[in-house]
Amino acid sequence: MPRMTAARAAVEILKREGVEVAFGVPGAAINPFYKAIKEGGGIRHTLARHVEGASHMAEGYTRAKAGNIGVCIGTSGPAGTDMITGLYSAIADSVPILCITGQAPVAKLHKEDFQAVDIAAIARPVTKAATTVLEAAQVPGVFQQAFHLMRSGRPGPVLIDLPIDVQQTEIDFDPDTYHPLPVHRPTATRPQAERALSYLLASERPLIVAGGGIINADAADLLVEFAELTGTPVIPTLMGWGAIPDDHELNAGMVGVQTAHRYGNANFLAADFVLGIGNRWANRHTGYRLDVYTEGRTFVHVDIDPTQIGRIFAPAFGIASDARAALELFIEVAEELKAAGRLPDRADWIAKTQERKATLLRRTHFDDVPMKPQRVYEEMNKAFGPDTRYVTTIGLSQIAGAQLLHVYRPRHWINCGQAGPLGWTIPAALGVATADPASPVVALSGDYDFQFMLEELAVGAQHRIPYIHVLVNNAYLGLIRQAQLGLDIDFQVNLEFENINAPELGGYGVDHVKVVEGLGCKAIRVTDPGELGAAFETAKKLAAEHRVPVVVEAILERVTNISMSPTADIAQVVEWEELATEPGHAPTAIKTLKGQPLPRHRGPVGR
């Protein structure tokens, strides 16, 4: 039996589990593991500037491609605590990442040694498993179990904490005999599928709510097939956006109190039956007025996690199943129903959902200077094609982006849904671009999100990871300012100041162009909306030429209130801006106000 250090055994297991890339920051307590990475070969490492950044890079890497598992590595003590936010973000959105930390020697764990913290106990609430390995011989089994847990059931993160002496201890391990454990996912049964479709048949105005579980299961192709077979319009959630192309005739828009379309909410409120697949009824989707959301509608809920069924409200019927397995059965049953002539004609209902899609539009075309954010998204729709992968986290920038941008393919809207940590966007975009260097990656941030982990741009410069970052700058905590309206305050949300080194900014404070350039990247500042299109084209050329991140900063008007419901009621969304009343008001809408579709950006939606 070959002998090697436990650290080397762990590295060999990573490779056999399909890991090709890791993100992290070395330190004294994890250096033996880094030695094993160097000597073992086969794993490309990206050095982050902050350990939290490494965890978000791992998230972006996982989210970009089916089957990926991002790995983040840090030393003992604060490195692990820094990665807690990434673990929280990952478990909240069902994203498998593996966090590996160094630790003080086993004999020192109870002696308050330097940087010795019980990271496993800290991480346990935000992971599927968190383990400090006390015996070197257990390392192979712990890593094998970690990958099994991350992939089985509802996906999620795992933390493995390795004391430095455990890493260095030699064990018997033969990598050639290693094999991953089989993955377990619950699957629907034929009687369950028949029952679910019985509700669909009994309805007149059905909808499918397509959640992130469809993306995780790589089942977008089956979703579209099932929707087309049964003539059922689809409401993607924020995490499920891209599961059906925005320009598909069965895409009925997104629903919610913030990241929603006007026509999406109207279509949902007109429905009498909802089949939720791979979704968790998040409150930004349902609102807090569950009576408004549920009244007059029957629900069937399919989710991979049995504990999600009935967590928010009780459906008429629930199925614990992987989304792909459920959709395969739904299609089988639906095809039999079609052959028997039992599938109803939904043409009138579909036509009404599309009529709303062509009439209930928000205006995007404004020529104001300073510019309105809506114009930025209009120009982004023009500049970036259907193969673009958008990356964003939280704030008015994300909310308006979800209302106005277009997504046509799964994993092309990569968004931190539940946790929403500021600073997530830059490192996540680097992870996405690392996973898929062939596709254009466009990140979207407000100025505060951008400033939180700004140093990670240097990672893109050092490792030549090009992407475009659209920075909408109003020198405000815009979402918090808007949330304070109900309290009649405007308190501690102002970011503007007179920059003595950049008086030309006129009070907008931080000179992002200088900072970005100082980190080795390229930056363009735009103050006139008419210049946005040219700036985006220049950014594409700079990214291709220099192979670094390129930031396009749009200087916005200081205050813009974005459409949302102040009462968390999906029937009471307030439209602050002038609505579209003629085609020129929303020139990049999926459908114009006359109902004529724009040129379609159709592409593969499956694997």
mmCIF file with all atom_site columns, C-alpha atoms in Angstrom, residues 264-433:
data_model
loop_
_atom_site.group_PDB
_atom_site.id
_atom_site.type_symbol
_atom_site.label_atom_id
_atom_site.label_alt_id
_atom_site.label_comp_id
_atom_site.label_asym_id
_atom_site.label_entity_id
_atom_site.label_seq_id
_atom_site.pdbx_PDB_ins_code
_atom_site.Cartn_x
_atom_site.Cartn_y
_atom_site.Cartn_z
_atom_site.occupancy
_atom_site.B_iso_or_equiv
_atom_site.pdbx_formal_charge
_atom_site.auth_seq_id
_atom_site.auth_comp_id
_atom_site.auth_asym_id
_atom_site.auth_atom_id
_atom_site.pdbx_PDB_model_num
ATOM 1   C CA . GLY A 1 264 ? -45.263 38.744 -14.245 1.00 0.00 ? 264 GLY A CA 1
ATOM 2   C CA . ASN A 1 265 ? -47.195 39.828 -11.161 1.00 0.00 ? 265 ASN A CA 1
ATOM 3   C CA . ALA A 1 266 ? -50.343 40.416 -13.224 1.00 0.00 ? 266 ALA A CA 1
ATOM 4   C CA . ASN A 1 267 ? -50.086 36.976 -14.837 1.00 0.00 ? 267 ASN A CA 1
ATOM 5   C CA . PHE A 1 268 ? -49.577 35.303 -11.475 1.00 0.00 ? 268 PHE A CA 1
ATOM 6   C CA . LEU A 1 269 ? -52.534 37.058 -9.858  1.00 0.00 ? 269 LEU A CA 1
ATOM 7   C CA . ALA A 1 270 ? -54.724 35.871 -12.740 1.00 0.00 ? 270 ALA A CA 1
ATOM 8   C CA . ALA A 1 271 ? -53.718 32.202 -12.317 1.00 0.00 ? 271 ALA A CA 1
ATOM 9   C CA . ASP A 1 272 ? -55.779 29.525 -10.560 1.00 0.00 ? 272 ASP A CA 1
ATOM 10  C CA . PHE A 1 273 ? -53.130 26.773 -10.241 1.00 0.00 ? 273 PHE A CA 1
ATOM 11  C CA . VAL A 1 274 ? -49.377 26.891 -9.548  1.00 0.00 ? 274 VAL A CA 1
ATOM 12  C CA . LEU A 1 275 ? -46.930 24.013 -9.918  1.00 0.00 ? 275 LEU A CA 1
ATOM 13  C CA . GLY A 1 276 ? -43.742 24.956 -8.074  1.00 0.00 ? 276 GLY A CA 1
ATOM 14  C CA . ILE A 1 277 ? -40.646 22.974 -9.085  1.00 0.00 ? 277 ILE A CA 1
ATOM 15  C CA . GLY A 1 278 ? -37.311 23.385 -7.306  1.00 0.00 ? 278 GLY A CA 1
ATOM 16  C CA . ASN A 1 279 ? -38.351 26.614 -5.591  1.00 0.00 ? 279 ASN A CA 1
ATOM 17  C CA . ARG A 1 280 ? -38.670 27.555 -1.924  1.00 0.00 ? 280 ARG A CA 1
ATOM 18  C CA . TRP A 1 281 ? -41.339 30.312 -1.958  1.00 0.00 ? 281 TRP A CA 1
ATOM 19  C CA . ALA A 1 282 ? -38.790 32.960 -0.929  1.00 0.00 ? 282 ALA A CA 1
ATOM 20  C CA . ASN A 1 283 ? -40.344 36.078 0.572   1.00 0.00 ? 283 ASN A CA 1
ATOM 21  C CA . ARG A 1 284 ? -38.999 38.412 -2.112  1.00 0.00 ? 284 ARG A CA 1
ATOM 22  C CA . HIS A 1 285 ? -41.030 36.260 -4.528  1.00 0.00 ? 285 HIS A CA 1
ATOM 23  C CA . THR A 1 286 ? -44.194 35.730 -2.484  1.00 0.00 ? 286 THR A CA 1
ATOM 24  C CA . GLY A 1 287 ? -44.131 38.886 -0.402  1.00 0.00 ? 287 GLY A CA 1
ATOM 25  C CA . TYR A 1 288 ? -45.150 38.736 3.245   1.00 0.00 ? 288 TYR A CA 1
ATOM 26  C CA . ARG A 1 289 ? -48.848 38.877 2.353   1.00 0.00 ? 289 ARG A CA 1
ATOM 27  C CA . LEU A 1 290 ? -49.205 35.139 1.787   1.00 0.00 ? 290 LEU A CA 1
ATOM 28  C CA . ASP A 1 291 ? -52.984 35.569 1.717   1.00 0.00 ? 291 ASP A CA 1
ATOM 29  C CA . VAL A 1 292 ? -52.593 37.685 -1.425  1.00 0.00 ? 292 VAL A CA 1
ATOM 30  C CA . TYR A 1 293 ? -50.139 35.226 -2.937  1.00 0.00 ? 293 TYR A CA 1
ATOM 31  C CA . THR A 1 294 ? -52.211 32.098 -2.290  1.00 0.00 ? 294 THR A CA 1
ATOM 32  C CA . GLU A 1 295 ? -55.839 33.252 -2.438  1.00 0.00 ? 295 GLU A CA 1
ATOM 33  C CA . GLY A 1 296 ? -57.787 31.631 -5.260  1.00 0.00 ? 296 GLY A CA 1
ATOM 34  C CA . ARG A 1 297 ? -54.916 29.387 -6.300  1.00 0.00 ? 297 ARG A CA 1
ATOM 35  C CA . THR A 1 298 ? -54.168 25.697 -5.753  1.00 0.00 ? 298 THR A CA 1
ATOM 36  C CA . PHE A 1 299 ? -50.512 24.749 -5.268  1.00 0.00 ? 299 PHE A CA 1
ATOM 37  C CA . VAL A 1 300 ? -48.436 21.644 -5.911  1.00 0.00 ? 300 VAL A CA 1
ATOM 38  C CA . HIS A 1 301 ? -44.838 21.813 -4.689  1.00 0.00 ? 301 HIS A CA 1
ATOM 39  C CA . VAL A 1 302 ? -41.893 19.706 -5.878  1.00 0.00 ? 302 VAL A CA 1
ATOM 40  C CA . ASP A 1 303 ? -38.590 20.101 -4.055  1.00 0.00 ? 303 ASP A CA 1
ATOM 41  C CA . ILE A 1 304 ? -35.525 17.937 -3.474  1.00 0.00 ? 304 ILE A CA 1
ATOM 42  C CA . ASP A 1 305 ? -35.604 18.766 0.243   1.00 0.00 ? 305 ASP A CA 1
ATOM 43  C CA . PRO A 1 306 ? -38.611 17.151 1.987   1.00 0.00 ? 306 PRO A CA 1
ATOM 44  C CA . THR A 1 307 ? -38.451 19.748 4.759   1.00 0.00 ? 307 THR A CA 1
ATOM 45  C CA . GLN A 1 308 ? -39.203 22.515 2.245   1.00 0.00 ? 308 GLN A CA 1
ATOM 46  C CA . ILE A 1 309 ? -42.669 21.095 1.584   1.00 0.00 ? 309 ILE A CA 1
ATOM 47  C CA . GLY A 1 310 ? -45.050 23.102 3.756   1.00 0.00 ? 310 GLY A CA 1
ATOM 48  C CA . ARG A 1 311 ? -42.317 25.313 5.234   1.00 0.00 ? 311 ARG A CA 1
ATOM 49  C CA . ILE A 1 312 ? -43.881 28.583 3.995   1.00 0.00 ? 312 ILE A CA 1
ATOM 50  C CA . PHE A 1 313 ? -47.449 27.443 3.372   1.00 0.00 ? 313 PHE A CA 1
ATOM 51  C CA . ALA A 1 314 ? -49.176 24.098 2.924   1.00 0.00 ? 314 ALA A CA 1
ATOM 52  C CA . PRO A 1 315 ? -49.627 23.055 -0.705  1.00 0.00 ? 315 PRO A CA 1
ATOM 53  C CA . ALA A 1 316 ? -52.493 20.864 -1.851  1.00 0.00 ? 316 ALA A CA 1
ATOM 54  C CA . PHE A 1 317 ? -49.896 18.232 -2.738  1.00 0.00 ? 317 PHE A CA 1
ATOM 55  C CA . GLY A 1 318 ? -46.150 17.934 -2.204  1.00 0.00 ? 318 GLY A CA 1
ATOM 56  C CA . ILE A 1 319 ? -43.473 15.762 -3.804  1.00 0.00 ? 319 ILE A CA 1
ATOM 57  C CA . ALA A 1 320 ? -39.935 15.298 -2.506  1.00 0.00 ? 320 ALA A CA 1
ATOM 58  C CA . SER A 1 321 ? -37.917 14.862 -5.664  1.00 0.00 ? 321 SER A CA 1
ATOM 59  C CA . ASP A 1 322 ? -34.992 16.037 -7.715  1.00 0.00 ? 322 ASP A CA 1
ATOM 60  C CA . ALA A 1 323 ? -36.344 18.399 -10.371 1.00 0.00 ? 323 ALA A CA 1
ATOM 61  C CA . ARG A 1 324 ? -34.983 16.416 -13.313 1.00 0.00 ? 324 ARG A CA 1
ATOM 62  C CA . ALA A 1 325 ? -36.439 13.141 -12.042 1.00 0.00 ? 325 ALA A CA 1
ATOM 63  C CA . ALA A 1 326 ? -39.828 14.772 -11.451 1.00 0.00 ? 326 ALA A CA 1
ATOM 64  C CA . LEU A 1 327 ? -39.915 16.447 -14.866 1.00 0.00 ? 327 LEU A CA 1
ATOM 65  C CA . GLU A 1 328 ? -39.019 13.202 -16.623 1.00 0.00 ? 328 GLU A CA 1
ATOM 66  C CA . LEU A 1 329 ? -42.072 11.572 -15.030 1.00 0.00 ? 329 LEU A CA 1
ATOM 67  C CA . PHE A 1 330 ? -44.293 14.602 -15.654 1.00 0.00 ? 330 PHE A CA 1
ATOM 68  C CA . ILE A 1 331 ? -43.388 14.455 -19.358 1.00 0.00 ? 331 ILE A CA 1
ATOM 69  C CA . GLU A 1 332 ? -44.076 10.727 -19.491 1.00 0.00 ? 332 GLU A CA 1
ATOM 70  C CA . VAL A 1 333 ? -47.534 11.159 -17.984 1.00 0.00 ? 333 VAL A CA 1
ATOM 71  C CA . ALA A 1 334 ? -48.289 14.260 -20.079 1.00 0.00 ? 334 ALA A CA 1
ATOM 72  C CA . GLU A 1 335 ? -47.394 12.485 -23.319 1.00 0.00 ? 335 GLU A CA 1
ATOM 73  C CA . GLU A 1 336 ? -49.854 9.715  -22.452 1.00 0.00 ? 336 GLU A CA 1
ATOM 74  C CA . LEU A 1 337 ? -52.526 12.292 -21.668 1.00 0.00 ? 337 LEU A CA 1
ATOM 75  C CA . LYS A 1 338 ? -51.860 14.031 -24.979 1.00 0.00 ? 338 LYS A CA 1
ATOM 76  C CA . ALA A 1 339 ? -52.114 10.745 -26.871 1.00 0.00 ? 339 ALA A CA 1
ATOM 77  C CA . ALA A 1 340 ? -55.462 10.154 -25.167 1.00 0.00 ? 340 ALA A CA 1
ATOM 78  C CA . GLY A 1 341 ? -56.674 13.637 -26.145 1.00 0.00 ? 341 GLY A CA 1
ATOM 79  C CA . ARG A 1 342 ? -56.962 14.729 -22.521 1.00 0.00 ? 342 ARG A CA 1
ATOM 80  C CA . LEU A 1 343 ? -54.660 17.769 -22.510 1.00 0.00 ? 343 LEU A CA 1
ATOM 81  C CA . PRO A 1 344 ? -56.751 20.969 -22.689 1.00 0.00 ? 344 PRO A CA 1
ATOM 82  C CA . ASP A 1 345 ? -56.068 23.738 -25.182 1.00 0.00 ? 345 ASP A CA 1
ATOM 83  C CA . ARG A 1 346 ? -54.422 26.625 -23.294 1.00 0.00 ? 346 ARG A CA 1
ATOM 84  C CA . ALA A 1 347 ? -54.103 28.975 -26.292 1.00 0.00 ? 347 ALA A CA 1
ATOM 85  C CA . ASP A 1 348 ? -56.381 31.674 -24.860 1.00 0.00 ? 348 ASP A CA 1
ATOM 86  C CA . TRP A 1 349 ? -54.632 31.678 -21.486 1.00 0.00 ? 349 TRP A CA 1
ATOM 87  C CA . ILE A 1 350 ? -51.203 31.800 -23.133 1.00 0.00 ? 350 ILE A CA 1
ATOM 88  C CA . ALA A 1 351 ? -52.317 34.662 -25.367 1.00 0.00 ? 351 ALA A CA 1
ATOM 89  C CA . LYS A 1 352 ? -53.482 36.675 -22.373 1.00 0.00 ? 352 LYS A CA 1
ATOM 90  C CA . THR A 1 353 ? -50.177 36.198 -20.555 1.00 0.00 ? 353 THR A CA 1
ATOM 91  C CA . GLN A 1 354 ? -48.321 37.388 -23.659 1.00 0.00 ? 354 GLN A CA 1
ATOM 92  C CA . GLU A 1 355 ? -50.674 40.349 -24.107 1.00 0.00 ? 355 GLU A CA 1
ATOM 93  C CA . ARG A 1 356 ? -49.735 41.502 -20.612 1.00 0.00 ? 356 ARG A CA 1
ATOM 94  C CA . LYS A 1 357 ? -46.077 40.928 -21.499 1.00 0.00 ? 357 LYS A CA 1
ATOM 95  C CA . ALA A 1 358 ? -46.480 43.311 -24.439 1.00 0.00 ? 358 ALA A CA 1
ATOM 96  C CA . THR A 1 359 ? -48.363 46.038 -22.570 1.00 0.00 ? 359 THR A CA 1
ATOM 97  C CA . LEU A 1 360 ? -47.366 46.168 -18.886 1.00 0.00 ? 360 LEU A CA 1
ATOM 98  C CA . LEU A 1 361 ? -43.881 47.585 -19.391 1.00 0.00 ? 361 LEU A CA 1
ATOM 99  C CA . ARG A 1 362 ? -41.574 49.910 -17.499 1.00 0.00 ? 362 ARG A CA 1
ATOM 100 C CA . ARG A 1 363 ? -39.912 52.784 -19.268 1.00 0.00 ? 363 ARG A CA 1
ATOM 101 C CA . THR A 1 364 ? -36.169 52.504 -19.862 1.00 0.00 ? 364 THR A CA 1
ATOM 102 C CA . HIS A 1 365 ? -35.420 55.247 -22.378 1.00 0.00 ? 365 HIS A CA 1
ATOM 103 C CA . PHE A 1 366 ? -34.508 58.435 -20.553 1.00 0.00 ? 366 PHE A CA 1
ATOM 104 C CA . ASP A 1 367 ? -32.027 61.038 -21.807 1.00 0.00 ? 367 ASP A CA 1
ATOM 105 C CA . ASP A 1 368 ? -31.515 62.715 -18.418 1.00 0.00 ? 368 ASP A CA 1
ATOM 106 C CA . VAL A 1 369 ? -28.059 63.842 -17.281 1.00 0.00 ? 369 VAL A CA 1
ATOM 107 C CA . PRO A 1 370 ? -27.087 62.706 -14.681 1.00 0.00 ? 370 PRO A CA 1
ATOM 108 C CA . MET A 1 371 ? -28.524 59.527 -16.126 1.00 0.00 ? 371 MET A CA 1
ATOM 109 C CA . LYS A 1 372 ? -31.290 57.340 -14.825 1.00 0.00 ? 372 LYS A CA 1
ATOM 110 C CA . PRO A 1 373 ? -30.288 53.729 -14.112 1.00 0.00 ? 373 PRO A CA 1
ATOM 111 C CA . GLN A 1 374 ? -33.030 52.394 -16.391 1.00 0.00 ? 374 GLN A CA 1
ATOM 112 C CA . ARG A 1 375 ? -31.121 53.708 -19.406 1.00 0.00 ? 375 ARG A CA 1
ATOM 113 C CA . VAL A 1 376 ? -28.021 51.765 -18.334 1.00 0.00 ? 376 VAL A CA 1
ATOM 114 C CA . TYR A 1 377 ? -29.927 48.468 -18.520 1.00 0.00 ? 377 TYR A CA 1
ATOM 115 C CA . GLU A 1 378 ? -31.430 49.415 -21.877 1.00 0.00 ? 378 GLU A CA 1
ATOM 116 C CA . GLU A 1 379 ? -27.934 49.950 -23.263 1.00 0.00 ? 379 GLU A CA 1
ATOM 117 C CA . MET A 1 380 ? -26.733 46.714 -21.658 1.00 0.00 ? 380 MET A CA 1
ATOM 118 C CA . ASN A 1 381 ? -29.518 44.861 -23.485 1.00 0.00 ? 381 ASN A CA 1
ATOM 119 C CA . LYS A 1 382 ? -28.246 46.343 -26.738 1.00 0.00 ? 382 LYS A CA 1
ATOM 120 C CA . ALA A 1 383 ? -24.558 45.708 -26.064 1.00 0.00 ? 383 ALA A CA 1
ATOM 121 C CA . PHE A 1 384 ? -24.512 42.231 -24.514 1.00 0.00 ? 384 PHE A CA 1
ATOM 122 C CA . GLY A 1 385 ? -25.909 39.213 -26.323 1.00 0.00 ? 385 GLY A CA 1
ATOM 123 C CA . PRO A 1 386 ? -27.739 36.084 -25.190 1.00 0.00 ? 386 PRO A CA 1
ATOM 124 C CA . ASP A 1 387 ? -24.508 34.249 -24.375 1.00 0.00 ? 387 ASP A CA 1
ATOM 125 C CA . THR A 1 388 ? -23.658 36.777 -21.642 1.00 0.00 ? 388 THR A CA 1
ATOM 126 C CA . ARG A 1 389 ? -23.393 35.508 -18.089 1.00 0.00 ? 389 ARG A CA 1
ATOM 127 C CA . TYR A 1 390 ? -24.616 38.208 -15.690 1.00 0.00 ? 390 TYR A CA 1
ATOM 128 C CA . VAL A 1 391 ? -23.299 38.214 -12.106 1.00 0.00 ? 391 VAL A CA 1
ATOM 129 C CA . THR A 1 392 ? -24.719 40.327 -9.278  1.00 0.00 ? 392 THR A CA 1
ATOM 130 C CA . THR A 1 393 ? -25.706 40.198 -5.620  1.00 0.00 ? 393 THR A CA 1
ATOM 131 C CA . ILE A 1 394 ? -27.887 42.849 -3.924  1.00 0.00 ? 394 ILE A CA 1
ATOM 132 C CA . GLY A 1 395 ? -29.095 46.443 -4.011  1.00 0.00 ? 395 GLY A CA 1
ATOM 133 C CA . LEU A 1 396 ? -31.157 48.664 -6.282  1.00 0.00 ? 396 LEU A CA 1
ATOM 134 C CA . SER A 1 397 ? -28.731 47.779 -9.087  1.00 0.00 ? 397 SER A CA 1
ATOM 135 C CA . GLN A 1 398 ? -29.636 44.094 -8.812  1.00 0.00 ? 398 GLN A CA 1
ATOM 136 C CA . ILE A 1 399 ? -33.369 44.771 -8.411  1.00 0.00 ? 399 ILE A CA 1
ATOM 137 C CA . ALA A 1 400 ? -33.541 47.065 -11.446 1.00 0.00 ? 400 ALA A CA 1
ATOM 138 C CA . GLY A 1 401 ? -31.309 44.676 -13.401 1.00 0.00 ? 401 GLY A CA 1
ATOM 139 C CA . ALA A 1 402 ? -33.688 41.798 -12.726 1.00 0.00 ? 402 ALA A CA 1
ATOM 140 C CA . GLN A 1 403 ? -36.627 43.949 -13.830 1.00 0.00 ? 403 GLN A CA 1
ATOM 141 C CA . LEU A 1 404 ? -35.052 45.181 -17.060 1.00 0.00 ? 404 LEU A CA 1
ATOM 142 C CA . LEU A 1 405 ? -32.275 42.876 -18.321 1.00 0.00 ? 405 LEU A CA 1
ATOM 143 C CA . HIS A 1 406 ? -32.905 39.760 -20.414 1.00 0.00 ? 406 HIS A CA 1
ATOM 144 C CA . VAL A 1 407 ? -31.663 36.214 -19.797 1.00 0.00 ? 407 VAL A CA 1
ATOM 145 C CA . TYR A 1 408 ? -31.986 33.397 -22.295 1.00 0.00 ? 408 TYR A CA 1
ATOM 146 C CA . ARG A 1 409 ? -30.071 30.425 -20.906 1.00 0.00 ? 409 ARG A CA 1
ATOM 147 C CA . PRO A 1 410 ? -29.600 28.604 -17.589 1.00 0.00 ? 410 PRO A CA 1
ATOM 148 C CA . ARG A 1 411 ? -26.640 29.705 -15.466 1.00 0.00 ? 411 ARG A CA 1
ATOM 149 C CA . HIS A 1 412 ? -26.527 33.021 -17.312 1.00 0.00 ? 412 HIS A CA 1
ATOM 150 C CA . TRP A 1 413 ? -28.017 34.929 -14.373 1.00 0.00 ? 413 TRP A CA 1
ATOM 151 C CA . ILE A 1 414 ? -25.718 34.149 -11.456 1.00 0.00 ? 414 ILE A CA 1
ATOM 152 C CA . ASN A 1 415 ? -27.100 35.878 -8.429  1.00 0.00 ? 415 ASN A CA 1
ATOM 153 C CA . CYS A 1 416 ? -26.630 35.540 -4.698  1.00 0.00 ? 416 CYS A CA 1
ATOM 154 C CA . GLY A 1 417 ? -30.284 35.083 -3.849  1.00 0.00 ? 417 GLY A CA 1
ATOM 155 C CA . GLN A 1 418 ? -30.913 34.666 -0.136  1.00 0.00 ? 418 GLN A CA 1
ATOM 156 C CA . ALA A 1 419 ? -27.814 35.930 1.678   1.00 0.00 ? 419 ALA A CA 1
ATOM 157 C CA . GLY A 1 420 ? -27.047 38.927 -0.541  1.00 0.00 ? 420 GLY A CA 1
ATOM 158 C CA . PRO A 1 421 ? -23.672 39.931 0.953   1.00 0.00 ? 421 PRO A CA 1
ATOM 159 C CA . LEU A 1 422 ? -22.225 43.186 -0.281  1.00 0.00 ? 422 LEU A CA 1
ATOM 160 C CA . GLY A 1 423 ? -18.892 42.602 -1.998  1.00 0.00 ? 423 GLY A CA 1
ATOM 161 C CA . TRP A 1 424 ? -19.956 39.253 -3.464  1.00 0.00 ? 424 TRP A CA 1
ATOM 162 C CA . THR A 1 425 ? -20.062 40.383 -7.073  1.00 0.00 ? 425 THR A CA 1
ATOM 163 C CA . ILE A 1 426 ? -16.393 40.934 -7.942  1.00 0.00 ? 426 ILE A CA 1
ATOM 164 C CA . PRO A 1 427 ? -15.026 37.631 -6.581  1.00 0.00 ? 427 PRO A CA 1
ATOM 165 C CA . ALA A 1 428 ? -18.052 35.663 -7.837  1.00 0.00 ? 428 ALA A CA 1
ATOM 166 C CA . ALA A 1 429 ? -17.557 37.116 -11.325 1.00 0.00 ? 429 ALA A CA 1
ATOM 167 C CA . LEU A 1 430 ? -13.907 36.045 -11.216 1.00 0.00 ? 430 LEU A CA 1
ATOM 168 C CA . GLY A 1 431 ? -15.026 32.540 -10.301 1.00 0.00 ? 431 GLY A CA 1
ATOM 169 C CA . VAL A 1 432 ? -17.568 32.476 -13.136 1.00 0.00 ? 432 VAL A CA 1
ATOM 170 C CA . ALA A 1 433 ? -15.010 33.745 -15.658 1.00 0.00 ? 433 ALA A CA 1
#
